[in-house]
């Protein structure tokens, strides 16, 4: 006979099995790991608060629905705050630790790439949620409709509109992991050596440099164009960067500890063998979860 303790233990283990997927869902929806963790924790509390959790026939589906609703509500309320944000708002970066509890990590794949998350910021909360749930997680449109409070036909249109906008902002020819590692290494060397021609050669002609300090640390305004971006980078980077390679949102990036000890996490977007976007997150509130070992 199964005891109450056994049932609680089984429920907790079943929840932990779903946790990485739920974190990825909430993070892709909100762009904030802190908000994602709050959504997942709230889902657990709601599950524990049910009179009869065993009555749930499909726990994974129930958790997906619950977390997606929480994430949608969080994103909707966060949108107004982001409009008042000082400077450029970038997603909270995910720096992968060397060792960690698998239950605590977000699965690092294309769905959490910085390139995709930046494009997702251009969508409305309903468009973003419809795209993430249907296109990334395979949730049927009728269930997506319940999450965003629209009809299935309406969310189908939302997802279609989001898909078109996202495809226009994604890299046309994404780099492999090895290609990105080589480019990041060459980028670091060019910055430290003050090699302007070499740096420009690594950059796409329309490259964009973005930096997020949240009004708490110094940043540069958004800069576009290979020559301008290279000049700005060398202005700040022509010294030993103390930059360590790291996996940032599932791809090779950098964690930089420059003079002044202001931590910076840099994510790169590559296409056709060149860097098309450089996103530097310096806001300390978004870097609290950067592991010491990576």
PDB file of C-alpha atoms in Angstrom, residues 14-287:
ATOM      1  CA  UNK A  14       7.961  13.407 -11.471  1.00  0.00           C
ATOM      2  CA  UNK A  15       8.082  17.188 -11.218  1.00  0.00           C
ATOM      3  CA  UNK A  16      11.887  17.263 -11.179  1.00  0.00           C
ATOM      4  CA  UNK A  17      11.929  15.152 -14.328  1.00  0.00           C
ATOM      5  CA  UNK A  18       9.900  17.885 -16.048  1.00  0.00           C
ATOM      6  CA  UNK A  19      11.795  20.822 -14.548  1.00  0.00           C
ATOM      7  CA  UNK A  20      14.446  21.351 -17.294  1.00  0.00           C
ATOM      8  CA  UNK A  21      11.783  21.452 -20.018  1.00  0.00           C
ATOM      9  CA  UNK A  22       9.593  23.781 -17.954  1.00  0.00           C
ATOM     10  CA  UNK A  23      12.519  26.131 -17.301  1.00  0.00           C
ATOM     11  CA  UNK A  24      13.302  26.233 -21.012  1.00  0.00           C
ATOM     12  CA  UNK A  25       9.654  26.987 -21.819  1.00  0.00           C
ATOM     13  CA  UNK A  26       9.411  29.804 -19.272  1.00  0.00           C
ATOM     14  CA  UNK A  27      12.834  31.238 -20.140  1.00  0.00           C
ATOM     15  CA  UNK A  28      12.144  31.252 -23.883  1.00  0.00           C
ATOM     16  CA  UNK A  29       8.820  32.962 -23.202  1.00  0.00           C
ATOM     17  CA  UNK A  30      10.083  35.607 -20.768  1.00  0.00           C
ATOM     18  CA  UNK A  31      13.788  36.030 -21.622  1.00  0.00           C
ATOM     19  CA  UNK A  32      14.552  36.049 -17.893  1.00  0.00           C
ATOM     20  CA  UNK A  33      15.906  33.085 -15.969  1.00  0.00           C
ATOM     21  CA  UNK A  34      14.813  34.679 -12.693  1.00  0.00           C
ATOM     22  CA  UNK A  35      11.233  34.978 -13.963  1.00  0.00           C
ATOM     23  CA  UNK A  36      11.401  31.460 -15.410  1.00  0.00           C
ATOM     24  CA  UNK A  37      12.451  30.002 -12.077  1.00  0.00           C
ATOM     25  CA  UNK A  38       9.622  31.872 -10.353  1.00  0.00           C
ATOM     26  CA  UNK A  39       7.092  30.472 -12.839  1.00  0.00           C
ATOM     27  CA  UNK A  40       8.316  26.910 -12.365  1.00  0.00           C
ATOM     28  CA  UNK A  41       8.337  27.240  -8.592  1.00  0.00           C
ATOM     29  CA  UNK A  42       4.796  28.615  -8.626  1.00  0.00           C
ATOM     30  CA  UNK A  43       3.690  25.676 -10.762  1.00  0.00           C
ATOM     31  CA  UNK A  44       5.136  23.305  -8.176  1.00  0.00           C
ATOM     32  CA  UNK A  45       3.300  25.085  -5.370  1.00  0.00           C
ATOM     33  CA  UNK A  46       0.041  24.862  -7.302  1.00  0.00           C
ATOM     34  CA  UNK A  47       0.615  21.185  -7.960  1.00  0.00           C
ATOM     35  CA  UNK A  48       1.307  20.526  -4.289  1.00  0.00           C
ATOM     36  CA  UNK A  49      -1.814  22.476  -3.383  1.00  0.00           C
ATOM     37  CA  UNK A  50      -4.168  20.223  -5.335  1.00  0.00           C
ATOM     38  CA  UNK A  51      -6.454  18.014  -3.277  1.00  0.00           C
ATOM     39  CA  UNK A  52      -5.736  15.032  -5.498  1.00  0.00           C
ATOM     40  CA  UNK A  53      -2.707  15.376  -7.792  1.00  0.00           C
ATOM     41  CA  UNK A  54      -3.175  11.739  -8.830  1.00  0.00           C
ATOM     42  CA  UNK A  55      -6.315  12.838 -10.683  1.00  0.00           C
ATOM     43  CA  UNK A  56      -4.076  14.527 -13.285  1.00  0.00           C
ATOM     44  CA  UNK A  57      -3.977  12.101 -16.206  1.00  0.00           C
ATOM     45  CA  UNK A  58      -1.058  13.775 -18.003  1.00  0.00           C
ATOM     46  CA  UNK A  59       1.255  15.562 -15.585  1.00  0.00           C
ATOM     47  CA  UNK A  60       3.613  16.859 -18.290  1.00  0.00           C
ATOM     48  CA  UNK A  61       0.723  18.479 -20.162  1.00  0.00           C
ATOM     49  CA  UNK A  62      -0.727  19.943 -16.960  1.00  0.00           C
ATOM     50  CA  UNK A  63       2.634  21.450 -16.022  1.00  0.00           C
ATOM     51  CA  UNK A  64       3.176  22.803 -19.541  1.00  0.00           C
ATOM     52  CA  UNK A  65      -0.196  24.547 -19.460  1.00  0.00           C
ATOM     53  CA  UNK A  66       0.342  25.933 -15.965  1.00  0.00           C
ATOM     54  CA  UNK A  67       3.862  27.236 -16.611  1.00  0.00           C
ATOM     55  CA  UNK A  68       2.924  28.679 -20.006  1.00  0.00           C
ATOM     56  CA  UNK A  69       0.065  30.657 -18.451  1.00  0.00           C
ATOM     57  CA  UNK A  70       2.301  31.927 -15.674  1.00  0.00           C
ATOM     58  CA  UNK A  71       5.015  32.877 -18.175  1.00  0.00           C
ATOM     59  CA  UNK A  72       2.514  34.626 -20.453  1.00  0.00           C
ATOM     60  CA  UNK A  73       1.195  36.683 -17.532  1.00  0.00           C
ATOM     61  CA  UNK A  74       4.751  37.475 -16.426  1.00  0.00           C
ATOM     62  CA  UNK A  75       5.748  38.573 -19.924  1.00  0.00           C
ATOM     63  CA  UNK A  76       2.654  40.764 -20.275  1.00  0.00           C
ATOM     64  CA  UNK A  77       3.397  42.606 -17.035  1.00  0.00           C
ATOM     65  CA  UNK A  78       7.127  42.809 -17.790  1.00  0.00           C
ATOM     66  CA  UNK A  79       6.582  44.498 -21.152  1.00  0.00           C
ATOM     67  CA  UNK A  80       5.690  47.828 -19.522  1.00  0.00           C
ATOM     68  CA  UNK A  81       8.764  47.654 -17.274  1.00  0.00           C
ATOM     69  CA  UNK A  82      11.006  46.943 -20.240  1.00  0.00           C
ATOM     70  CA  UNK A  83       9.664  49.994 -22.039  1.00  0.00           C
ATOM     71  CA  UNK A  84      10.920  52.077 -19.094  1.00  0.00           C
ATOM     72  CA  UNK A  85      14.240  50.234 -18.944  1.00  0.00           C
ATOM     73  CA  UNK A  86      17.352  52.406 -19.054  1.00  0.00           C
ATOM     74  CA  UNK A  87      19.207  51.715 -22.297  1.00  0.00           C
ATOM     75  CA  UNK A  88      19.023  48.547 -24.348  1.00  0.00           C
ATOM     76  CA  UNK A  89      17.214  45.571 -22.812  1.00  0.00           C
ATOM     77  CA  UNK A  90      18.799  42.193 -23.566  1.00  0.00           C
ATOM     78  CA  UNK A  91      17.744  38.748 -22.331  1.00  0.00           C
ATOM     79  CA  UNK A  92      19.423  37.402 -19.237  1.00  0.00           C
ATOM     80  CA  UNK A  93      22.302  35.257 -20.563  1.00  0.00           C
ATOM     81  CA  UNK A  94      22.676  31.581 -19.754  1.00  0.00           C
ATOM     82  CA  UNK A  95      26.289  30.617 -19.088  1.00  0.00           C
ATOM     83  CA  UNK A  96      26.623  26.868 -18.900  1.00  0.00           C
ATOM     84  CA  UNK A  97      28.431  25.516 -15.859  1.00  0.00           C
ATOM     85  CA  UNK A  98      30.905  22.670 -16.139  1.00  0.00           C
ATOM     86  CA  UNK A  99      29.109  20.618 -13.536  1.00  0.00           C
ATOM     87  CA  UNK A 100      25.588  21.012 -12.235  1.00  0.00           C
ATOM     88  CA  UNK A 101      22.477  19.192 -11.244  1.00  0.00           C
ATOM     89  CA  UNK A 102      20.724  18.201 -14.491  1.00  0.00           C
ATOM     90  CA  UNK A 103      17.391  19.000 -12.875  1.00  0.00           C
ATOM     91  CA  UNK A 104      18.424  22.630 -12.447  1.00  0.00           C
ATOM     92  CA  UNK A 105      19.709  23.378 -15.932  1.00  0.00           C
ATOM     93  CA  UNK A 106      17.912  24.769 -18.917  1.00  0.00           C
ATOM     94  CA  UNK A 107      18.453  22.584 -21.964  1.00  0.00           C
ATOM     95  CA  UNK A 108      20.748  24.724 -24.104  1.00  0.00           C
ATOM     96  CA  UNK A 109      19.630  24.437 -27.715  1.00  0.00           C
ATOM     97  CA  UNK A 110      18.595  26.751 -30.550  1.00  0.00           C
ATOM     98  CA  UNK A 111      15.373  27.664 -28.769  1.00  0.00           C
ATOM     99  CA  UNK A 112      17.366  29.615 -26.151  1.00  0.00           C
ATOM    100  CA  UNK A 113      19.937  31.152 -28.493  1.00  0.00           C
ATOM    101  CA  UNK A 114      20.549  34.851 -27.962  1.00  0.00           C
ATOM    102  CA  UNK A 115      19.749  35.491 -31.624  1.00  0.00           C
ATOM    103  CA  UNK A 116      16.263  34.008 -31.261  1.00  0.00           C
ATOM    104  CA  UNK A 117      15.569  35.619 -27.893  1.00  0.00           C
ATOM    105  CA  UNK A 118      16.460  39.079 -29.225  1.00  0.00           C
ATOM    106  CA  UNK A 119      14.091  38.598 -32.173  1.00  0.00           C
ATOM    107  CA  UNK A 120      11.352  37.347 -29.849  1.00  0.00           C
ATOM    108  CA  UNK A 121      11.509  40.687 -28.022  1.00  0.00           C
ATOM    109  CA  UNK A 122      10.040  42.335 -31.134  1.00  0.00           C
ATOM    110  CA  UNK A 123       6.833  40.316 -30.811  1.00  0.00           C
ATOM    111  CA  UNK A 124       3.770  41.005 -28.724  1.00  0.00           C
ATOM    112  CA  UNK A 125       3.329  38.752 -25.655  1.00  0.00           C
ATOM    113  CA  UNK A 126       0.569  36.841 -27.454  1.00  0.00           C
ATOM    114  CA  UNK A 127       2.653  36.349 -30.620  1.00  0.00           C
ATOM    115  CA  UNK A 128       5.675  35.252 -28.650  1.00  0.00           C
ATOM    116  CA  UNK A 129       3.727  32.815 -26.503  1.00  0.00           C
ATOM    117  CA  UNK A 130       1.905  31.332 -29.488  1.00  0.00           C
ATOM    118  CA  UNK A 131       5.176  30.798 -31.351  1.00  0.00           C
ATOM    119  CA  UNK A 132       7.052  29.340 -28.384  1.00  0.00           C
ATOM    120  CA  UNK A 133       4.281  26.962 -27.383  1.00  0.00           C
ATOM    121  CA  UNK A 134       3.358  25.735 -30.849  1.00  0.00           C
ATOM    122  CA  UNK A 135       6.563  25.928 -32.887  1.00  0.00           C
ATOM    123  CA  UNK A 136       9.094  25.135 -30.169  1.00  0.00           C
ATOM    124  CA  UNK A 137       7.154  22.872 -27.815  1.00  0.00           C
ATOM    125  CA  UNK A 138       4.563  21.407 -30.161  1.00  0.00           C
ATOM    126  CA  UNK A 139       1.535  22.429 -28.110  1.00  0.00           C
ATOM    127  CA  UNK A 140      -1.680  22.150 -30.184  1.00  0.00           C
ATOM    128  CA  UNK A 141      -3.366  25.427 -31.107  1.00  0.00           C
ATOM    129  CA  UNK A 142      -6.529  24.778 -29.023  1.00  0.00           C
ATOM    130  CA  UNK A 143      -4.353  24.526 -25.900  1.00  0.00           C
ATOM    131  CA  UNK A 144      -2.326  27.589 -26.906  1.00  0.00           C
ATOM    132  CA  UNK A 145      -5.634  29.443 -27.312  1.00  0.00           C
ATOM    133  CA  UNK A 146      -6.526  28.728 -23.684  1.00  0.00           C
ATOM    134  CA  UNK A 147      -3.202  30.130 -22.526  1.00  0.00           C
ATOM    135  CA  UNK A 148      -3.407  33.461 -24.372  1.00  0.00           C
ATOM    136  CA  UNK A 149      -7.195  33.872 -24.229  1.00  0.00           C
ATOM    137  CA  UNK A 150      -7.790  33.821 -27.981  1.00  0.00           C
ATOM    138  CA  UNK A 151      -9.556  31.484 -30.383  1.00  0.00           C
ATOM    139  CA  UNK A 152      -7.592  28.648 -32.054  1.00  0.00           C
ATOM    140  CA  UNK A 153      -7.901  30.455 -35.398  1.00  0.00           C
ATOM    141  CA  UNK A 154      -6.544  33.657 -33.845  1.00  0.00           C
ATOM    142  CA  UNK A 155      -3.522  31.971 -32.257  1.00  0.00           C
ATOM    143  CA  UNK A 156      -2.809  30.205 -35.544  1.00  0.00           C
ATOM    144  CA  UNK A 157      -2.549  33.648 -37.147  1.00  0.00           C
ATOM    145  CA  UNK A 158      -0.443  34.923 -34.255  1.00  0.00           C
ATOM    146  CA  UNK A 159       2.021  32.059 -34.670  1.00  0.00           C
ATOM    147  CA  UNK A 160       2.142  32.529 -38.433  1.00  0.00           C
ATOM    148  CA  UNK A 161       2.837  36.254 -38.095  1.00  0.00           C
ATOM    149  CA  UNK A 162       5.491  35.588 -35.456  1.00  0.00           C
ATOM    150  CA  UNK A 163       7.109  32.930 -37.645  1.00  0.00           C
ATOM    151  CA  UNK A 164       7.501  35.349 -40.548  1.00  0.00           C
ATOM    152  CA  UNK A 165       9.071  38.019 -38.351  1.00  0.00           C
ATOM    153  CA  UNK A 166      11.398  35.539 -36.681  1.00  0.00           C
ATOM    154  CA  UNK A 167      12.603  34.017 -39.941  1.00  0.00           C
ATOM    155  CA  UNK A 168      13.554  37.484 -41.122  1.00  0.00           C
ATOM    156  CA  UNK A 169      15.734  38.020 -38.065  1.00  0.00           C
ATOM    157  CA  UNK A 170      17.453  34.646 -37.842  1.00  0.00           C
ATOM    158  CA  UNK A 171      20.903  33.949 -39.330  1.00  0.00           C
ATOM    159  CA  UNK A 172      20.528  32.819 -42.937  1.00  0.00           C
ATOM    160  CA  UNK A 173      23.568  30.536 -42.737  1.00  0.00           C
ATOM    161  CA  UNK A 174      24.179  29.658 -39.063  1.00  0.00           C
ATOM    162  CA  UNK A 175      27.692  28.697 -38.005  1.00  0.00           C
ATOM    163  CA  UNK A 176      28.657  25.328 -36.590  1.00  0.00           C
ATOM    164  CA  UNK A 177      29.990  25.143 -33.031  1.00  0.00           C
ATOM    165  CA  UNK A 178      33.565  24.711 -34.343  1.00  0.00           C
ATOM    166  CA  UNK A 179      33.222  27.683 -36.692  1.00  0.00           C
ATOM    167  CA  UNK A 180      31.890  29.837 -33.885  1.00  0.00           C
ATOM    168  CA  UNK A 181      34.696  28.797 -31.539  1.00  0.00           C
ATOM    169  CA  UNK A 182      37.292  29.745 -34.170  1.00  0.00           C
ATOM    170  CA  UNK A 183      35.652  33.101 -34.822  1.00  0.00           C
ATOM    171  CA  UNK A 184      35.341  33.923 -31.116  1.00  0.00           C
ATOM    172  CA  UNK A 185      39.026  33.056 -30.629  1.00  0.00           C
ATOM    173  CA  UNK A 186      40.012  35.230 -33.596  1.00  0.00           C
ATOM    174  CA  UNK A 187      37.755  38.031 -32.315  1.00  0.00           C
ATOM    175  CA  UNK A 188      39.439  37.972 -28.905  1.00  0.00           C
ATOM    176  CA  UNK A 189      42.921  38.030 -30.433  1.00  0.00           C
ATOM    177  CA  UNK A 190      42.062  40.918 -32.781  1.00  0.00           C
ATOM    178  CA  UNK A 191      40.659  42.986 -29.910  1.00  0.00           C
ATOM    179  CA  UNK A 192      43.640  42.366 -27.633  1.00  0.00           C
ATOM    180  CA  UNK A 193      46.172  43.045 -30.399  1.00  0.00           C
ATOM    181  CA  UNK A 194      44.443  46.175 -31.672  1.00  0.00           C
ATOM    182  CA  UNK A 195      44.152  44.605 -35.113  1.00  0.00           C
ATOM    183  CA  UNK A 196      41.557  46.819 -36.797  1.00  0.00           C
ATOM    184  CA  UNK A 197      41.757  45.246 -40.294  1.00  0.00           C
ATOM    185  CA  UNK A 198      41.667  41.773 -38.794  1.00  0.00           C
ATOM    186  CA  UNK A 199      38.658  42.619 -36.637  1.00  0.00           C
ATOM    187  CA  UNK A 200      36.737  44.223 -39.505  1.00  0.00           C
ATOM    188  CA  UNK A 201      37.344  41.074 -41.571  1.00  0.00           C
ATOM    189  CA  UNK A 202      35.531  39.014 -38.939  1.00  0.00           C
ATOM    190  CA  UNK A 203      32.464  41.265 -38.923  1.00  0.00           C
ATOM    191  CA  UNK A 204      29.512  41.296 -41.275  1.00  0.00           C
ATOM    192  CA  UNK A 205      29.177  44.687 -43.027  1.00  0.00           C
ATOM    193  CA  UNK A 206      25.851  45.204 -41.209  1.00  0.00           C
ATOM    194  CA  UNK A 207      26.970  43.874 -37.818  1.00  0.00           C
ATOM    195  CA  UNK A 208      25.231  45.314 -34.747  1.00  0.00           C
ATOM    196  CA  UNK A 209      26.784  45.840 -31.310  1.00  0.00           C
ATOM    197  CA  UNK A 210      24.349  46.013 -28.372  1.00  0.00           C
ATOM    198  CA  UNK A 211      25.103  46.454 -24.685  1.00  0.00           C
ATOM    199  CA  UNK A 212      22.847  46.180 -21.630  1.00  0.00           C
ATOM    200  CA  UNK A 213      23.886  47.856 -18.405  1.00  0.00           C
ATOM    201  CA  UNK A 214      20.433  48.590 -17.037  1.00  0.00           C
ATOM    202  CA  UNK A 215      21.531  52.091 -16.074  1.00  0.00           C
ATOM    203  CA  UNK A 216      23.782  50.581 -13.382  1.00  0.00           C
ATOM    204  CA  UNK A 217      27.083  50.293 -15.256  1.00  0.00           C
ATOM    205  CA  UNK A 218      28.509  52.058 -18.287  1.00  0.00           C
ATOM    206  CA  UNK A 219      27.634  50.779 -21.748  1.00  0.00           C
ATOM    207  CA  UNK A 220      27.846  51.913 -25.355  1.00  0.00           C
ATOM    208  CA  UNK A 221      24.857  52.861 -27.437  1.00  0.00           C
ATOM    209  CA  UNK A 222      23.807  50.445 -30.153  1.00  0.00           C
ATOM    210  CA  UNK A 223      26.344  50.650 -32.994  1.00  0.00           C
ATOM    211  CA  UNK A 224      25.950  49.321 -36.546  1.00  0.00           C
ATOM    212  CA  UNK A 225      28.418  48.677 -39.354  1.00  0.00           C
ATOM    213  CA  UNK A 226      31.707  46.782 -39.341  1.00  0.00           C
ATOM    214  CA  UNK A 227      34.038  49.793 -39.299  1.00  0.00           C
ATOM    215  CA  UNK A 228      32.143  51.606 -36.523  1.00  0.00           C
ATOM    216  CA  UNK A 229      31.713  48.489 -34.381  1.00  0.00           C
ATOM    217  CA  UNK A 230      35.391  47.572 -34.739  1.00  0.00           C
ATOM    218  CA  UNK A 231      36.458  51.077 -33.751  1.00  0.00           C
ATOM    219  CA  UNK A 232      34.270  51.004 -30.644  1.00  0.00           C
ATOM    220  CA  UNK A 233      35.497  47.562 -29.641  1.00  0.00           C
ATOM    221  CA  UNK A 234      39.152  48.515 -29.985  1.00  0.00           C
ATOM    222  CA  UNK A 235      38.574  51.662 -27.977  1.00  0.00           C
ATOM    223  CA  UNK A 236      37.623  49.483 -25.004  1.00  0.00           C
ATOM    224  CA  UNK A 237      39.307  46.207 -25.830  1.00  0.00           C
ATOM    225  CA  UNK A 238      42.875  47.133 -26.835  1.00  0.00           C
ATOM    226  CA  UNK A 239      44.319  45.611 -23.660  1.00  0.00           C
ATOM    227  CA  UNK A 240      44.369  42.109 -22.133  1.00  0.00           C
ATOM    228  CA  UNK A 241      40.661  41.387 -21.857  1.00  0.00           C
ATOM    229  CA  UNK A 242      40.840  38.674 -19.230  1.00  0.00           C
ATOM    230  CA  UNK A 243      38.209  36.990 -21.393  1.00  0.00           C
ATOM    231  CA  UNK A 244      37.363  33.356 -20.819  1.00  0.00           C
ATOM    232  CA  UNK A 245      35.586  31.235 -23.441  1.00  0.00           C
ATOM    233  CA  UNK A 246      32.197  30.028 -22.278  1.00  0.00           C
ATOM    234  CA  UNK A 247      29.021  28.525 -23.644  1.00  0.00           C
ATOM    235  CA  UNK A 248      26.527  31.371 -23.671  1.00  0.00           C
ATOM    236  CA  UNK A 249      22.952  30.373 -24.503  1.00  0.00           C
ATOM    237  CA  UNK A 250      24.193  27.159 -26.027  1.00  0.00           C
ATOM    238  CA  UNK A 251      26.902  28.652 -28.258  1.00  0.00           C
ATOM    239  CA  UNK A 252      30.541  29.741 -27.863  1.00  0.00           C
ATOM    240  CA  UNK A 253      30.808  33.163 -26.230  1.00  0.00           C
ATOM    241  CA  UNK A 254      32.917  35.064 -23.719  1.00  0.00           C
ATOM    242  CA  UNK A 255      32.844  36.001 -20.058  1.00  0.00           C
ATOM    243  CA  UNK A 256      35.006  39.085 -19.533  1.00  0.00           C
ATOM    244  CA  UNK A 257      36.482  40.380 -16.255  1.00  0.00           C
ATOM    245  CA  UNK A 258      38.084  43.666 -17.334  1.00  0.00           C
ATOM    246  CA  UNK A 259      39.757  46.327 -15.251  1.00  0.00           C
ATOM    247  CA  UNK A 260      37.231  47.618 -12.723  1.00  0.00           C
ATOM    248  CA  UNK A 261      35.837  44.115 -12.202  1.00  0.00           C
ATOM    249  CA  UNK A 262      32.612  44.806 -14.103  1.00  0.00           C
ATOM    250  CA  UNK A 263      31.533  41.431 -15.403  1.00  0.00           C
ATOM    251  CA  UNK A 264      30.429  41.238 -19.036  1.00  0.00           C
ATOM    252  CA  UNK A 265      28.908  38.242 -20.801  1.00  0.00           C
ATOM    253  CA  UNK A 266      29.175  38.410 -24.592  1.00  0.00           C
ATOM    254  CA  UNK A 267      27.013  36.410 -26.988  1.00  0.00           C
ATOM    255  CA  UNK A 268      27.733  36.256 -30.703  1.00  0.00           C
ATOM    256  CA  UNK A 269      25.433  35.668 -33.648  1.00  0.00           C
ATOM    257  CA  UNK A 270      27.104  34.369 -36.804  1.00  0.00           C
ATOM    258  CA  UNK A 271      25.963  33.926 -40.361  1.00  0.00           C
ATOM    259  CA  UNK A 272      27.882  32.962 -43.503  1.00  0.00           C
ATOM    260  CA  UNK A 273      31.175  32.870 -41.616  1.00  0.00           C
ATOM    261  CA  UNK A 274      30.983  36.356 -40.107  1.00  0.00           C
ATOM    262  CA  UNK A 275      29.753  37.918 -36.890  1.00  0.00           C
ATOM    263  CA  UNK A 276      26.387  39.606 -37.443  1.00  0.00           C
ATOM    264  CA  UNK A 277      25.587  40.585 -33.850  1.00  0.00           C
ATOM    265  CA  UNK A 278      27.514  41.100 -30.611  1.00  0.00           C
ATOM    266  CA  UNK A 279      25.400  41.300 -27.458  1.00  0.00           C
ATOM    267  CA  UNK A 280      27.125  42.286 -24.220  1.00  0.00           C
ATOM    268  CA  UNK A 281      25.223  41.997 -20.956  1.00  0.00           C
ATOM    269  CA  UNK A 282      26.723  44.060 -18.122  1.00  0.00           C
ATOM    270  CA  UNK A 283      23.712  44.649 -15.880  1.00  0.00           C
ATOM    271  CA  UNK A 284      24.787  42.972 -12.612  1.00  0.00           C
ATOM    272  CA  UNK A 285      21.196  41.970 -11.844  1.00  0.00           C
ATOM    273  CA  UNK A 286      21.242  39.729 -14.919  1.00  0.00           C
ATOM    274  CA  UNK A 287      24.612  38.171 -14.121  1.00  0.00           C
TER     275      UNK A 287
END
